Coordinates of C-alpha atoms and ligand atoms in Angstrom, one line a residue:
X291 CA 0.0 0.0 0.0
X292 CA 2.9 2.4 0.8
X293 CA 4.4 2.1 -2.6
X294 CA 1.1 3.0 -4.3
X295 CA 0.9 6.0 -2.2
X296 CA 4.4 7.0 -3.0
X297 CA 3.7 6.9 -6.7
X298 CA 0.6 9.0 -6.3
X299 CA 2.4 11.5 -4.1
X300 CA 5.3 11.8 -6.6
X301 CA 2.7 12.5 -9.3
X302 CA 1.4 15.3 -7.2
X303 CA 4.9 16.8 -7.0
X304 CA 5.4 16.0 -3.3
X305 CA 8.8 15.5 -1.7
X306 CA 8.7 12.0 -0.5
X307 CA 10.9 10.1 2.1
X308 CA 10.3 6.4 2.4
X309 CA 11.4 4.7 5.6
X310 CA 11.3 0.9 5.3
X311 CA 14.0 -1.7 6.2
X312 CA 12.2 -4.3 4.0
X313 CA 11.5 -6.6 6.9
X314 CA 11.8 -10.3 5.8
X315 CA 8.4 -11.9 5.2
X316 CA 6.5 -8.7 4.7
X317 CA 5.4 -7.1 1.4
X318 CA 8.2 -4.4 0.9
X319 CA 9.6 -4.7 -2.6
X320 CA 11.9 -2.2 -4.4
X321 CA 10.4 -3.3 -7.7
X322 CA 7.2 -1.5 -6.5
X323 CA 8.9 1.9 -6.6
X324 CA 11.0 1.4 -9.8
X325 CA 9.1 4.2 -11.7
X326 CA 9.8 6.8 -9.1
X327 CA 12.9 5.6 -7.3
X328 CA 15.0 8.5 -8.6
X329 CA 12.4 11.0 -7.4
X330 CA 12.2 9.9 -3.8
X331 CA 14.5 9.5 -0.8
X332 CA 14.6 5.9 0.3
X333 CA 16.1 5.0 3.6
X334 CA 16.2 1.5 5.2
X335 CA 15.9 2.7 8.8
X336 CA 13.3 1.2 11.1
X337 CA 10.6 3.5 12.5
X338 CA 11.0 1.8 15.9
X339 CA 14.2 3.9 16.0
X340 CA 12.4 7.1 17.0
X341 CA 15.5 9.3 16.9
X342 CA 16.5 8.3 13.4
X343 CA 12.9 8.6 12.3
X344 CA 12.7 12.1 13.8
X345 CA 15.8 13.2 11.8
X346 CA 14.1 12.0 8.7
X347 CA 10.5 13.2 9.1
X348 CA 10.7 15.8 11.9
X349 CA 10.1 18.5 9.2
X350 CA 7.4 16.7 7.2
X351 CA 3.9 18.1 6.8
X352 CA 2.3 14.8 6.1
X353 CA 3.1 11.3 7.4
X354 CA 1.5 8.1 6.1
X355 CA 2.2 5.6 8.8
X356 CA 1.7 2.3 6.9
X357 CA 4.6 0.4 8.5
X358 CA 3.3 -2.8 10.2
X359 CA 2.5 -6.4 9.6
X360 CA -0.9 -7.5 8.3
X361 CA -1.4 -11.2 9.1
X362 CA -4.0 -12.3 11.6
X363 CA -2.6 -15.8 11.8
X364 CA 1.0 -14.6 12.2
X365 CA -0.1 -12.4 15.1
X366 CA -1.7 -15.5 16.8
X367 CA 1.5 -17.5 16.3
X368 CA 3.9 -14.7 17.3
X369 CA 2.1 -12.1 19.4
X370 CA 5.4 -10.4 20.3
X371 CA 6.3 -10.0 16.6
X372 CA 2.9 -8.3 16.1
X373 CA 3.4 -6.0 19.1
X374 CA 6.8 -5.1 17.8
X375 CA 5.7 -4.3 14.3
X376 CA 2.3 -2.8 14.9
X377 CA 2.6 -1.2 18.3
X378 CA 6.3 -0.4 18.7
X379 CA 6.4 0.9 15.1
X380 CA 3.5 3.2 15.8
X381 CA 5.1 4.5 19.0
X382 CA 8.4 5.1 17.2
X383 CA 6.6 7.2 14.6
X384 CA 4.6 9.1 17.2
X385 CA 7.7 9.8 19.3
X386 CA 9.5 11.0 16.1
X387 CA 6.8 13.5 15.2
X388 CA 5.7 14.7 18.6
X389 CA 8.4 17.4 18.7
X390 CA 7.8 18.4 15.1
X391 CA 7.2 22.1 14.6
X392 CA 5.2 21.6 11.5
X393 CA 1.9 20.5 13.1
X394 CA 2.0 17.4 10.9
X395 CA -0.9 15.3 9.8
X396 CA -0.5 11.6 10.3
X397 CA -2.6 9.1 8.4
X398 CA -2.6 5.8 10.2
X399 CA -3.4 2.5 8.5
X400 CA -5.8 0.7 10.8
X401 CA -7.9 -2.4 9.8
X402 CA -11.4 -3.6 9.7
X403 CA -10.1 -6.4 12.0
X404 CA -10.4 -3.9 14.8
X405 CA -14.1 -4.5 14.9
X406 CA -14.5 -8.3 15.1
X407 CA -17.7 -10.1 14.3
X408 CA -21.0 -8.4 13.4
X409 CA -24.4 -9.6 12.3
X410 CA -25.6 -6.5 10.6
X411 CA -24.1 -3.6 8.7
X412 CA -22.2 -1.3 11.2
X413 CA -20.3 1.9 11.1
X414 CA -17.5 3.5 13.2
X415 CA -19.8 4.0 16.2
X416 CA -19.9 0.2 16.7
X417 CA -17.7 -1.0 19.6
X418 CA -14.4 -2.7 18.7
X419 CA -14.1 -6.3 19.8
X420 CA -11.3 -7.8 17.7
X421 CA -10.9 -11.6 17.2
X422 CA -7.1 -11.7 16.7
X423 CA -4.0 -10.3 18.4
X424 CA -3.5 -8.3 15.1
X425 CA -6.9 -6.6 15.6
X426 CA -6.1 -5.8 19.2
X427 CA -2.7 -4.3 18.4
X428 CA -4.0 -2.3 15.5
X429 CA -6.8 -0.9 17.7
X430 CA -4.3 -0.1 20.5
X431 CA -1.9 1.6 18.0
X432 CA -4.8 3.7 16.7
X433 CA -5.6 4.8 20.3
X434 CA -2.0 5.7 20.9
X435 CA -2.2 8.0 17.8
X436 CA -5.3 9.8 19.2
X437 CA -3.6 10.2 22.6
X438 CA -0.6 11.8 21.0
X439 CA -2.9 14.0 18.9
X440 CA -4.5 15.1 22.2
X441 CA -1.2 16.0 23.9
X442 CA 0.9 17.2 21.0
X443 CA 0.5 19.1 17.8
X444 CA -0.2 16.2 15.6
X445 CA -3.3 15.8 13.4
X446 CA -4.4 12.2 13.2
X447 CA -6.7 10.4 10.8
X448 CA -7.2 6.6 11.1
X449 CA -8.1 4.6 8.0
X450 CA -9.5 1.2 9.0
X451 CA -9.0 -0.6 5.6
X452 CA -10.9 -3.7 4.6
X453 CA -9.2 -6.4 2.4
X454 CA -7.2 -4.4 0.0
X455 CA -6.1 -6.2 -3.2
X456 CA -4.3 -5.3 -6.4
X457 CA -0.9 -4.9 -8.1
X458 CA 2.3 -4.8 -5.9
X459 CA 1.0 -6.9 -3.0
X460 CA 3.3 -9.6 -1.8
X461 CA 2.6 -13.1 -3.1
X462 CA 5.0 -15.3 -1.1
X463 CA 2.6 -16.0 1.8
X464 CA -1.0 -17.1 1.9
X465 CA -1.7 -15.5 5.3
X466 CA -1.6 -11.9 4.1
X467 CA -3.8 -10.8 1.2
X468 CA -5.8 -13.9 0.3
X469 CA -6.9 -12.7 -3.2
X470 CA -3.4 -12.0 -4.3
X471 CA -2.3 -15.5 -3.1
X472 CA -5.1 -17.1 -5.1
X473 CA -4.2 -15.1 -8.2
X474 CA -0.6 -16.5 -7.9
X475 CA -1.9 -20.0 -7.6
X476 CA -4.2 -19.6 -10.6
X477 CA -1.4 -18.1 -12.8
X478 CA 0.8 -21.0 -11.8
X479 CA -2.1 -23.3 -12.8
X480 CA -2.4 -24.8 -9.3
X481 CA -5.3 -25.6 -7.1
X482 CA -6.9 -22.9 -4.9
X483 CA -8.0 -24.3 -1.6
X484 CA -11.0 -22.4 -0.3
X485 CA -12.0 -22.6 3.3
X486 CA -15.7 -22.5 3.7
X487 CA -16.3 -20.1 0.8
X488 CA -19.7 -18.6 1.8
X489 CA -18.2 -15.9 4.0
X490 CA -18.6 -12.5 2.5
X491 CA -15.7 -10.1 2.3
X492 CA -15.4 -6.5 1.4
X493 CA -12.6 -6.2 -1.2
X494 CA -11.2 -2.8 -2.0
X495 CA -9.0 -2.2 -5.0
X496 CA -5.7 -0.6 -4.2
X497 CA -6.2 2.6 -6.2
X498 CA -9.4 3.3 -4.2
X499 CA -7.5 2.8 -1.0
X500 CA -4.8 5.2 -2.1
X501 CA -7.3 7.8 -3.2
X502 CA -9.0 7.7 0.2
X503 CA -5.6 8.1 2.0
X504 CA -4.7 11.1 -0.2
X505 CA -8.0 12.7 0.6
X506 CA -7.5 12.0 4.3
X507 CA -4.3 14.0 3.9
X508 CA -6.1 17.2 2.7
X509 CA -9.6 17.1 4.1
X510 CA -9.7 19.1 7.3
X511 CA -12.9 17.5 8.4
X512 CA -11.1 14.1 8.6
X513 CA -8.8 15.2 11.4
X514 CA -9.4 13.3 14.7
X515 CA -11.7 10.8 12.9
X516 CA -11.5 7.1 12.1
X517 CA -13.1 5.6 8.9
X518 CA -14.0 2.2 7.6
X519 CA -12.4 2.4 4.2
X520 CA -14.3 -0.2 2.3
X521 CA -16.1 -0.8 -0.9
X522 CA -19.5 -1.4 0.7
X523 CA -19.8 -4.5 -1.6
X524 CA -20.2 -8.0 -0.2
X525 CA -18.6 -10.7 -2.2
X526 CA -18.4 -14.4 -1.1
X527 CA -15.0 -15.8 -1.2
X528 CA -16.1 -18.6 -3.5
X529 CA -17.4 -16.2 -6.1
X530 CA -14.2 -14.2 -5.9
X531 CA -12.2 -17.5 -6.5
X532 CA -14.4 -18.4 -9.5
X533 CA -13.8 -15.0 -11.0
X534 CA -10.0 -15.3 -10.5
X535 CA -9.9 -18.7 -12.1
X536 CA -12.0 -17.5 -15.0
X537 CA -10.0 -14.3 -15.5
X538 CA -6.6 -16.1 -15.3
X539 CA -7.9 -18.8 -17.6
X540 CA -6.0 -21.3 -15.5
X541 CA -6.0 -23.1 -12.1
X542 CA -8.9 -24.8 -10.4
X543 CA -10.4 -24.8 -6.9
X544 CA -11.5 -27.1 -4.1
X545 CA -13.6 -26.2 -1.1
X546 CA -12.6 -27.4 2.3
X547 CA -14.0 -27.1 5.8
X548 CA -12.7 -24.1 7.8
X549 CA -9.6 -25.4 9.8
X550 CA -10.2 -25.4 13.6
X551 CA -7.2 -23.2 14.3
X552 CA -8.2 -20.4 12.0
X553 CA -11.9 -20.6 12.9
X554 CA -11.2 -18.8 16.2
X555 CA -10.4 -15.5 14.5
X556 CA -12.6 -15.9 11.4
X557 CA -15.1 -13.0 11.5
X558 CA -17.7 -14.4 9.1
X559 CA -19.4 -11.8 6.9
X560 CA -17.8 -8.4 6.7
X561 CA -20.6 -5.9 6.8
X562 CA -19.2 -2.4 7.0
X563 CA -20.6 1.0 6.0
X564 CA -18.4 3.4 4.1
X565 CA -20.9 6.3 4.5
X566 CA -18.7 8.2 6.9
X567 CA -15.6 8.0 4.6
X568 CA -17.7 9.1 1.7
X569 CA -19.1 12.1 3.6
X570 CA -16.0 13.3 5.3
X571 CA -13.4 12.5 2.7
X572 CA -15.5 13.3 -0.4
X573 CA -14.4 9.9 -1.6
X574 CA -16.1 7.0 -3.2
X575 CA -14.7 3.7 -4.5
X576 CA -14.6 3.7 -8.3
X577 CA -13.2 0.4 -9.4
X578 CA -15.6 -2.5 -9.8
X579 CA -14.5 -5.8 -8.3
X580 CA -14.3 -7.5 -11.7
X581 CA -12.2 -4.7 -13.2
X582 CA -9.9 -4.8 -10.1
X583 CA -9.3 -8.5 -10.6
X584 CA -8.8 -8.1 -14.3
X585 CA -6.1 -5.4 -13.7
X586 CA -4.4 -7.4 -11.0
X587 CA -4.3 -10.6 -13.0
X588 CA -2.9 -8.6 -16.0
X589 CA -0.2 -7.0 -13.7
X590 CA 1.0 -10.3 -12.3
X591 CA 0.9 -12.0 -15.7
X592 CA 3.8 -9.8 -16.7
X593 CA 5.5 -9.3 -13.3
X594 CA 5.0 -12.4 -11.3
X595 CA 8.7 -13.2 -11.2
X596 CA 9.3 -10.1 -9.1
X597 CA 6.9 -11.3 -6.4
X598 CA 7.6 -15.0 -5.8
Ligands
NAD889 N1 -3.3 -4.8 2.7 C1 -4.4 -4.9 3.3 O1 -5.4 -5.5 2.9 C2 -4.5 -4.1 4.7 C3 -5.8 -4.1 5.3 C4 -5.9 -3.4 6.5 C5 -4.8 -2.8 7.0 N2 -3.6 -2.9 6.4 C6 -2.4 -2.3 7.1 O2 -1.8 -1.4 6.2 C7 -0.4 -1.4 6.3 C8 0.3 -1.7 5.0 O3 -0.1 -3.0 4.6 P1 0.5 -3.6 3.3 O4 -0.5 -4.6 2.8 O5 1.1 -2.6 2.4 O6 1.7 -4.4 4.0 P2 3.1 -4.9 3.4 O7 3.6 -6.0 4.2 O8 3.1 -5.0 1.9 O9 4.0 -3.6 3.8 C9 4.3 -3.2 5.1 C10 5.7 -2.6 5.0 O10 5.9 -2.1 6.3 C11 7.3 -2.2 6.6 N3 7.6 -2.1 8.0 C12 7.1 -2.9 9.0 N4 7.5 -2.6 10.2 C13 8.4 -1.5 10.0 C14 9.1 -0.7 10.8 N5 9.2 -0.9 12.1 N6 9.8 0.3 10.2 C15 9.7 0.6 8.9 N7 9.0 -0.2 8.1 C16 8.4 -1.2 8.6 C17 7.6 -3.6 6.0 O11 9.0 -3.7 5.8 C18 6.8 -3.6 4.7 O12 7.5 -3.1 3.6 C19 -0.1 -2.4 7.5 O13 0.0 -1.6 8.7 C20 -1.3 -3.3 7.5 O14 -1.6 -3.8 8.8 C21 -3.4 -3.5 5.3

C-alpha cells in the first residue's frame, strides 16, 4: 500500500521520504517503486528507532504511517512479533513526530479487523471487539495515535482498511492478502484451496484505498476521525475465487471445511458501511470488483517473477 501512495504523491509533486528496512516476510519490494525511485528519498531505517525517524521526518507536513505487519494468523503464532511491528512501530513514529514544529498530519493504516464479528451492517460507532491479536494491536496503536494527537501538535486520521487487493502486493505468503495469493496459484495453474467459501468479504481495489488516503491528507474534516475504508460490496470468497480462475484462464479450486485453528479469529461476513468515509473525505470507491481482478491478473501475468 505504501508504494502505491508513494507513486501517487510523486505524481502530485510531493517531496517523499520512504522509511522501510524491508523486513523479511512482509510485502516491501523495491520493484514497486521502480518508476519513481530517482524522485524519492529511500532509507532503510526502522521506524521503531524514533531518533532516526525524527531526523528523517521531523520537518514533514504529512506522514503516512503504513509500517506494520498485516497477518492475523502470524499475530496469533507470534504475538510479540505483532506487538513489535504494529505497536512499537507506531510509538516510534509518534515519538518521532511529537516534537515536530510543522503540526504534521499523520494518516494511520488501521484495519477492519479492529471490529470483530458483526451480524448487521455497522459503522464507526460500533464497539471494537477484535478476534485476533493483530486486531487488538492495530486498535491499540490507533488509540496511541489519538492520545498523542490530544497532547501534542499532531493531526491524526485513522483509516481502517478492509481487504485491499491489487498490483504490488506480496505473493509469497497465503496469510496476508488472500486474493493475491489465489491469483498467484491460478497463474501457476495450481489448485486454490478455499476454506468455507460462503463468508462474504469487502474487497477494495488498491487505487481506491490510495485515493482515500490522499483525501485524508487534505480534508480538514477528517482530522481526529476514524473511517472504515471499504467498498461497501459483499462478495463471497467462493465467487471471488471463481472469478479469479476465469480471469486467469488457469487453475482450479476445491472447497474445504474451515480449519479449527483459523476458525477462532474468522469473523464471518464483513458488513461495514463506508458512508462516513464518503461524507467526510468526499471519496467513493470507483473500481468495480471484476475490473480490479482483471487489472491485478494482468499486472502479475507480466510481473509475477518479481513477487515470488
Ligand atoms: N493490505 C491490506 O489489505 C490491509 C488491510 C488493512 C490494514 N492494512 C495495514 O496497512 C499497512 C500496510 O499494509 P501492506 O498490505 O502494504 O503491507 P506490506 O507487508 O506490503 O507492507 C508493510 C511494510 O511495512 C514495513 N515495516 C514494517 N515494520 C516496519 C518498521 N518498524 N519500520 C519501517 N518499516 C516497517 C515492511 O518492511 C513492509 O515493507 C499495514 O500496517 C497493514 O496492517 C493492510
